[in-house]
């Protein structure tokens, strides 16, 4: 009989198994003694540990899962959604003290022990494994839906609707899955792509004194809550990463749409690639009949009978070319997106389905392997090609699972390190590294050879088209625009590839407007001299139609922002230059928005009704430090005698149009999030305030937090003379009022406000991710310390020295800051500012450093001239400690 030592020695990573059992014994001695009596269970646990450090960690955290596995390890069939729902219900009862999102994450991780063990042991096919992983996701979504619906029904009553005869009935929702979950081919670490579709418009029943919601409001809240339950990061991570970007209108669209509106979008507006996505779609949770009704109507659009083979193949090839451009600088072997990867297999199946499925319903199978088998049956691929693709699919998907279950990350790249690659090879059952690498190369070459045959230019050009395809003009234009934009790159534009690799913000801008690629420099060059105001104003002057003007405004603005991002990503401009450019762009946008607003007011009320307004900026705009995705914190002030009798009404309407011009979400997107909440009286105050009322409020009613905020008040647009005058007047009031507050009281209130913001945000913060703005030792420590000192010592902002580093320099020069504190704050600010800027550029709008996103952390570390993510985190910790110490020292006076 084999001993435990011999068992371990034959596993891919024996040393990790030894460490695991040592740790298990140290933390759980009684359970270890129970475990060692069961050799079969020891073998299973050791195997899981050798294949997945992630699951090893899970078993150390929850040793009871080991003995649950003992009861389930002999399961030999795929568990369906209903069975998993029953298990989840029992798990929920025995873990009722756990937060719902944590419970769902733990349940998923526990079930993966059982599923991955069957996978490793070869006790199920790849199709069975991915089906069960998908069933697990379905059960978690169904459970989350039930929890969310119960909560909202208790608060607002159930959503109701009326039929044609006026009879009341309940409105339902369906969670539609797309992509791998839609075809029941989910990976261990896949995102889940979802749509939320509800049945009818109407209102909720209402509960108690609460006003009813519209069904639209109710189901959007429901979608938000389900997404939070399934996707919120807990101590052990979220159950899933929920991706809603494939919904109608993408990021700018509502989270939930009625079945009718969703259908209308796909039939009249959706791009070709969006309809392609629906090939792999189904109901994962909720009312399945809703999806059935929806798809029965949209299916003829997904698989048009008059589709030409040429167009179908070309559309899918265009999608693949875009992926290739986005990954042009990727290092190593990517088994999903690389040449000969899984995505090529999927695109072969989908392209041929699109080309022929309109006339042959039997080909409309969402599952990749089933689809390939049916395509071979119809002689659309040869039997030899089917063998290459099926073998390649099984090999690459298994390899993808091995890589992802290493640490539970959504990665598709084979490691470059030889030792790490050798362990991966052993987990793939290859004892010799060269054999593994040879098998990988052979499978990827086999896949790519079929891909090249089907998608070669000659194949497309020689394909025998059916009847001419009828394509709606707007869809044809979108598809053509994407193709022309991507193919206009002269050769492999490495600079464009680098921008796409680094900045998701650029990718977002590019998606609706492929022409944006033209702003990427084709060689290393200086940033062009731009007069943003003139260029934006010239663009919107092309038409008097407000709707068209907003679209032109946004498209032109996107070009300018994209250009800044591109030069920044390529490090052709400094961080300071990028912020200066964005501040100039914001100020120009405000000025152009005011011009558009004035024209609209004149058209509605007459030219003599124009109100003289001053646009005042706070926050990053007030400090002239706008960065990617910064809000515009504004206060709008009018001169008291601007327009007799109707000034308040006209001013309010002017602000409404102005804010809408900047922030309204159109088909072309939006420009800025405009925030007026810092205005006097907050949300209860008028959108615009008269100059005298503003001054009176600040003199008589303003709180300390408002003094701290308004230190950075700056005129940024509107009537320049009025803005400058208001700035000077309010600044004088703030500093005169601050003089009357004892410094100890001012310091204590500053500390209280700062710590309150930290505490309020802590409840929303992941245990792992670090909040570099709100967290302890974050940017707010620096901002509040500076503003407190400015108020205490009467140091006003001056033109040209508003930035944080310049203000710190002035505080040091005037003796408000000791040299030690100045050095700590300045070094901390420079580090956090660079980190914040690079997070915005490479990750997006967030105040949290994404610890789990090693790819982004590596890019950020490189851009900050640090050797590794580990050094980045080490230096961040050092600076946070120094910053918090300096903040406590300053505000303890």
PDB file of C-alpha atoms in Angstrom, residues 520-689:
ATOM      1  CA  UNK A 520      -2.716  58.076 -30.908  1.00  0.00           C
ATOM      2  CA  UNK A 521       0.673  59.347 -32.111  1.00  0.00           C
ATOM      3  CA  UNK A 522       2.368  57.149 -34.694  1.00  0.00           C
ATOM      4  CA  UNK A 523       5.775  58.127 -33.337  1.00  0.00           C
ATOM      5  CA  UNK A 524       7.136  59.634 -30.148  1.00  0.00           C
ATOM      6  CA  UNK A 525       6.315  63.334 -30.332  1.00  0.00           C
ATOM      7  CA  UNK A 526       5.440  66.397 -28.279  1.00  0.00           C
ATOM      8  CA  UNK A 527       1.854  67.131 -27.312  1.00  0.00           C
ATOM      9  CA  UNK A 528       0.262  69.498 -29.857  1.00  0.00           C
ATOM     10  CA  UNK A 529      -0.696  73.017 -28.830  1.00  0.00           C
ATOM     11  CA  UNK A 530      -4.473  73.055 -28.270  1.00  0.00           C
ATOM     12  CA  UNK A 531      -6.999  75.846 -27.790  1.00  0.00           C
ATOM     13  CA  UNK A 532      -9.737  73.664 -26.339  1.00  0.00           C
ATOM     14  CA  UNK A 533     -12.317  76.430 -26.104  1.00  0.00           C
ATOM     15  CA  UNK A 534     -11.962  77.467 -29.745  1.00  0.00           C
ATOM     16  CA  UNK A 535     -11.996  73.892 -31.031  1.00  0.00           C
ATOM     17  CA  UNK A 536     -15.034  72.861 -28.971  1.00  0.00           C
ATOM     18  CA  UNK A 537     -16.920  76.048 -29.797  1.00  0.00           C
ATOM     19  CA  UNK A 538     -16.144  75.710 -33.499  1.00  0.00           C
ATOM     20  CA  UNK A 539     -17.445  72.140 -33.436  1.00  0.00           C
ATOM     21  CA  UNK A 540     -20.796  72.927 -31.800  1.00  0.00           C
ATOM     22  CA  UNK A 541     -21.272  75.983 -34.045  1.00  0.00           C
ATOM     23  CA  UNK A 542     -21.977  73.621 -36.961  1.00  0.00           C
ATOM     24  CA  UNK A 543     -25.655  73.403 -36.039  1.00  0.00           C
ATOM     25  CA  UNK A 544     -28.343  75.147 -34.001  1.00  0.00           C
ATOM     26  CA  UNK A 545     -30.106  71.884 -33.131  1.00  0.00           C
ATOM     27  CA  UNK A 546     -29.501  71.287 -29.405  1.00  0.00           C
ATOM     28  CA  UNK A 547     -29.606  67.499 -29.651  1.00  0.00           C
ATOM     29  CA  UNK A 548     -27.074  67.445 -32.486  1.00  0.00           C
ATOM     30  CA  UNK A 549     -24.908  69.980 -30.663  1.00  0.00           C
ATOM     31  CA  UNK A 550     -24.703  67.756 -27.587  1.00  0.00           C
ATOM     32  CA  UNK A 551     -23.577  64.820 -29.734  1.00  0.00           C
ATOM     33  CA  UNK A 552     -20.912  66.891 -31.518  1.00  0.00           C
ATOM     34  CA  UNK A 553     -19.807  68.374 -28.187  1.00  0.00           C
ATOM     35  CA  UNK A 554     -19.273  64.901 -26.738  1.00  0.00           C
ATOM     36  CA  UNK A 555     -17.527  63.435 -29.760  1.00  0.00           C
ATOM     37  CA  UNK A 556     -15.096  66.358 -29.969  1.00  0.00           C
ATOM     38  CA  UNK A 557     -14.481  66.231 -26.214  1.00  0.00           C
ATOM     39  CA  UNK A 558     -13.792  62.482 -26.440  1.00  0.00           C
ATOM     40  CA  UNK A 559     -11.127  63.132 -29.081  1.00  0.00           C
ATOM     41  CA  UNK A 560      -9.386  65.649 -26.834  1.00  0.00           C
ATOM     42  CA  UNK A 561      -9.580  63.467 -23.735  1.00  0.00           C
ATOM     43  CA  UNK A 562      -8.456  60.424 -25.740  1.00  0.00           C
ATOM     44  CA  UNK A 563      -5.441  62.370 -26.977  1.00  0.00           C
ATOM     45  CA  UNK A 564      -4.442  63.264 -23.412  1.00  0.00           C
ATOM     46  CA  UNK A 565      -4.854  59.643 -22.316  1.00  0.00           C
ATOM     47  CA  UNK A 566      -2.805  58.360 -25.275  1.00  0.00           C
ATOM     48  CA  UNK A 567       0.123  60.725 -24.644  1.00  0.00           C
ATOM     49  CA  UNK A 568      -0.065  60.037 -20.910  1.00  0.00           C
ATOM     50  CA  UNK A 569      -0.147  56.251 -21.377  1.00  0.00           C
ATOM     51  CA  UNK A 570       2.923  56.495 -23.611  1.00  0.00           C
ATOM     52  CA  UNK A 571       4.585  58.752 -21.001  1.00  0.00           C
ATOM     53  CA  UNK A 572       5.089  61.522 -23.554  1.00  0.00           C
ATOM     54  CA  UNK A 573       3.675  64.044 -21.059  1.00  0.00           C
ATOM     55  CA  UNK A 574       4.169  64.314 -17.307  1.00  0.00           C
ATOM     56  CA  UNK A 575       1.477  63.677 -14.728  1.00  0.00           C
ATOM     57  CA  UNK A 576       1.334  67.418 -14.009  1.00  0.00           C
ATOM     58  CA  UNK A 577       0.958  68.217 -17.712  1.00  0.00           C
ATOM     59  CA  UNK A 578      -1.865  65.650 -18.029  1.00  0.00           C
ATOM     60  CA  UNK A 579      -3.732  67.264 -15.121  1.00  0.00           C
ATOM     61  CA  UNK A 580      -3.138  70.771 -16.459  1.00  0.00           C
ATOM     62  CA  UNK A 581      -4.519  69.718 -19.845  1.00  0.00           C
ATOM     63  CA  UNK A 582      -7.568  68.114 -18.246  1.00  0.00           C
ATOM     64  CA  UNK A 583      -8.197  71.216 -16.151  1.00  0.00           C
ATOM     65  CA  UNK A 584      -7.998  73.394 -19.265  1.00  0.00           C
ATOM     66  CA  UNK A 585     -10.351  71.008 -21.076  1.00  0.00           C
ATOM     67  CA  UNK A 586     -12.824  71.134 -18.177  1.00  0.00           C
ATOM     68  CA  UNK A 587     -12.748  74.938 -18.075  1.00  0.00           C
ATOM     69  CA  UNK A 588     -13.231  75.105 -21.844  1.00  0.00           C
ATOM     70  CA  UNK A 589     -16.114  72.629 -21.600  1.00  0.00           C
ATOM     71  CA  UNK A 590     -17.776  74.768 -18.931  1.00  0.00           C
ATOM     72  CA  UNK A 591     -17.430  77.846 -21.151  1.00  0.00           C
ATOM     73  CA  UNK A 592     -18.880  76.071 -24.200  1.00  0.00           C
ATOM     74  CA  UNK A 593     -21.695  74.600 -22.087  1.00  0.00           C
ATOM     75  CA  UNK A 594     -22.516  78.142 -20.957  1.00  0.00           C
ATOM     76  CA  UNK A 595     -22.660  79.301 -24.587  1.00  0.00           C
ATOM     77  CA  UNK A 596     -24.999  76.451 -25.508  1.00  0.00           C
ATOM     78  CA  UNK A 597     -27.094  77.222 -22.423  1.00  0.00           C
ATOM     79  CA  UNK A 598     -27.318  80.938 -23.261  1.00  0.00           C
ATOM     80  CA  UNK A 599     -28.536  80.099 -26.764  1.00  0.00           C
ATOM     81  CA  UNK A 600     -31.166  77.763 -25.319  1.00  0.00           C
ATOM     82  CA  UNK A 601     -32.355  80.337 -22.766  1.00  0.00           C
ATOM     83  CA  UNK A 602     -32.604  82.981 -25.500  1.00  0.00           C
ATOM     84  CA  UNK A 603     -34.615  80.599 -27.696  1.00  0.00           C
ATOM     85  CA  UNK A 604     -37.016  79.755 -24.854  1.00  0.00           C
ATOM     86  CA  UNK A 605     -37.384  83.064 -22.991  1.00  0.00           C
ATOM     87  CA  UNK A 606     -35.929  85.779 -25.220  1.00  0.00           C
ATOM     88  CA  UNK A 607     -32.487  87.334 -25.500  1.00  0.00           C
ATOM     89  CA  UNK A 608     -33.179  89.882 -22.757  1.00  0.00           C
ATOM     90  CA  UNK A 609     -33.661  87.110 -20.181  1.00  0.00           C
ATOM     91  CA  UNK A 610     -30.030  86.024 -20.025  1.00  0.00           C
ATOM     92  CA  UNK A 611     -28.713  85.870 -16.434  1.00  0.00           C
ATOM     93  CA  UNK A 612     -25.166  86.833 -15.516  1.00  0.00           C
ATOM     94  CA  UNK A 613     -23.802  83.740 -13.739  1.00  0.00           C
ATOM     95  CA  UNK A 614     -20.507  82.913 -12.075  1.00  0.00           C
ATOM     96  CA  UNK A 615     -19.468  79.247 -12.106  1.00  0.00           C
ATOM     97  CA  UNK A 616     -17.404  78.539  -8.995  1.00  0.00           C
ATOM     98  CA  UNK A 617     -15.313  75.378  -8.621  1.00  0.00           C
ATOM     99  CA  UNK A 618     -14.407  73.361  -5.517  1.00  0.00           C
ATOM    100  CA  UNK A 619     -12.392  70.181  -4.950  1.00  0.00           C
ATOM    101  CA  UNK A 620     -10.030  69.151  -7.731  1.00  0.00           C
ATOM    102  CA  UNK A 621     -11.493  71.757 -10.062  1.00  0.00           C
ATOM    103  CA  UNK A 622     -11.044  74.470  -7.441  1.00  0.00           C
ATOM    104  CA  UNK A 623      -7.446  73.368  -6.943  1.00  0.00           C
ATOM    105  CA  UNK A 624      -6.868  73.279 -10.713  1.00  0.00           C
ATOM    106  CA  UNK A 625      -5.993  69.585 -10.532  1.00  0.00           C
ATOM    107  CA  UNK A 626      -8.666  67.764 -12.575  1.00  0.00           C
ATOM    108  CA  UNK A 627      -7.778  64.130 -13.264  1.00  0.00           C
ATOM    109  CA  UNK A 628      -9.440  61.275 -15.161  1.00  0.00           C
ATOM    110  CA  UNK A 629     -13.113  60.874 -14.160  1.00  0.00           C
ATOM    111  CA  UNK A 630     -13.004  63.708 -11.623  1.00  0.00           C
ATOM    112  CA  UNK A 631     -16.379  65.159 -10.681  1.00  0.00           C
ATOM    113  CA  UNK A 632     -16.995  68.851 -11.255  1.00  0.00           C
ATOM    114  CA  UNK A 633     -17.937  70.236  -7.815  1.00  0.00           C
ATOM    115  CA  UNK A 634     -19.709  73.493  -8.653  1.00  0.00           C
ATOM    116  CA  UNK A 635     -21.587  76.379  -7.088  1.00  0.00           C
ATOM    117  CA  UNK A 636     -23.493  78.729  -9.381  1.00  0.00           C
ATOM    118  CA  UNK A 637     -23.873  82.368  -8.291  1.00  0.00           C
ATOM    119  CA  UNK A 638     -25.823  85.174  -9.949  1.00  0.00           C
ATOM    120  CA  UNK A 639     -25.683  88.924  -9.480  1.00  0.00           C
ATOM    121  CA  UNK A 640     -28.718  90.036  -7.515  1.00  0.00           C
ATOM    122  CA  UNK A 641     -29.882  92.601 -10.068  1.00  0.00           C
ATOM    123  CA  UNK A 642     -29.203  90.511 -13.187  1.00  0.00           C
ATOM    124  CA  UNK A 643     -32.849  90.279 -14.239  1.00  0.00           C
ATOM    125  CA  UNK A 644     -35.577  92.048 -12.269  1.00  0.00           C
ATOM    126  CA  UNK A 645     -38.435  89.959 -10.806  1.00  0.00           C
ATOM    127  CA  UNK A 646     -37.696  86.670 -12.584  1.00  0.00           C
ATOM    128  CA  UNK A 647     -34.033  86.244 -11.740  1.00  0.00           C
ATOM    129  CA  UNK A 648     -34.459  83.203  -9.459  1.00  0.00           C
ATOM    130  CA  UNK A 649     -36.656  81.331 -11.911  1.00  0.00           C
ATOM    131  CA  UNK A 650     -34.433  82.051 -14.919  1.00  0.00           C
ATOM    132  CA  UNK A 651     -31.255  81.302 -12.964  1.00  0.00           C
ATOM    133  CA  UNK A 652     -32.602  77.912 -11.852  1.00  0.00           C
ATOM    134  CA  UNK A 653     -33.631  77.018 -15.394  1.00  0.00           C
ATOM    135  CA  UNK A 654     -30.225  78.151 -16.679  1.00  0.00           C
ATOM    136  CA  UNK A 655     -28.436  75.907 -14.202  1.00  0.00           C
ATOM    137  CA  UNK A 656     -30.660  72.966 -15.157  1.00  0.00           C
ATOM    138  CA  UNK A 657     -29.813  73.355 -18.850  1.00  0.00           C
ATOM    139  CA  UNK A 658     -26.131  73.983 -18.105  1.00  0.00           C
ATOM    140  CA  UNK A 659     -25.749  70.882 -15.933  1.00  0.00           C
ATOM    141  CA  UNK A 660     -27.675  68.808 -18.450  1.00  0.00           C
ATOM    142  CA  UNK A 661     -25.366  70.012 -21.233  1.00  0.00           C
ATOM    143  CA  UNK A 662     -22.315  68.749 -19.345  1.00  0.00           C
ATOM    144  CA  UNK A 663     -23.637  65.620 -17.676  1.00  0.00           C
ATOM    145  CA  UNK A 664     -26.630  64.268 -19.591  1.00  0.00           C
ATOM    146  CA  UNK A 665     -26.108  60.748 -20.884  1.00  0.00           C
ATOM    147  CA  UNK A 666     -26.618  60.629 -24.655  1.00  0.00           C
ATOM    148  CA  UNK A 667     -25.807  57.993 -27.229  1.00  0.00           C
ATOM    149  CA  UNK A 668     -22.320  59.535 -27.393  1.00  0.00           C
ATOM    150  CA  UNK A 669     -21.889  59.288 -23.614  1.00  0.00           C
ATOM    151  CA  UNK A 670     -21.475  62.121 -21.112  1.00  0.00           C
ATOM    152  CA  UNK A 671     -18.709  64.589 -20.316  1.00  0.00           C
ATOM    153  CA  UNK A 672     -18.593  65.071 -16.546  1.00  0.00           C
ATOM    154  CA  UNK A 673     -20.496  64.216 -13.404  1.00  0.00           C
ATOM    155  CA  UNK A 674     -21.588  67.620 -12.113  1.00  0.00           C
ATOM    156  CA  UNK A 675     -22.023  67.790  -8.334  1.00  0.00           C
ATOM    157  CA  UNK A 676     -23.941  70.713  -6.818  1.00  0.00           C
ATOM    158  CA  UNK A 677     -24.348  69.157  -3.360  1.00  0.00           C
ATOM    159  CA  UNK A 678     -21.787  71.450  -1.711  1.00  0.00           C
ATOM    160  CA  UNK A 679     -23.906  74.543  -2.444  1.00  0.00           C
ATOM    161  CA  UNK A 680     -25.412  76.463   0.497  1.00  0.00           C
ATOM    162  CA  UNK A 681     -28.197  74.430   2.152  1.00  0.00           C
ATOM    163  CA  UNK A 682     -27.111  71.375   0.118  1.00  0.00           C
ATOM    164  CA  UNK A 683     -29.827  69.508  -1.761  1.00  0.00           C
ATOM    165  CA  UNK A 684     -32.483  71.694  -0.125  1.00  0.00           C
ATOM    166  CA  UNK A 685     -30.963  74.864  -1.520  1.00  0.00           C
ATOM    167  CA  UNK A 686     -31.729  76.413  -4.908  1.00  0.00           C
ATOM    168  CA  UNK A 687     -29.476  75.269  -7.787  1.00  0.00           C
ATOM    169  CA  UNK A 688     -28.222  78.858  -8.151  1.00  0.00           C
ATOM    170  CA  UNK A 689     -27.775  81.377  -5.339  1.00  0.00           C
TER     171      UNK A 689
END
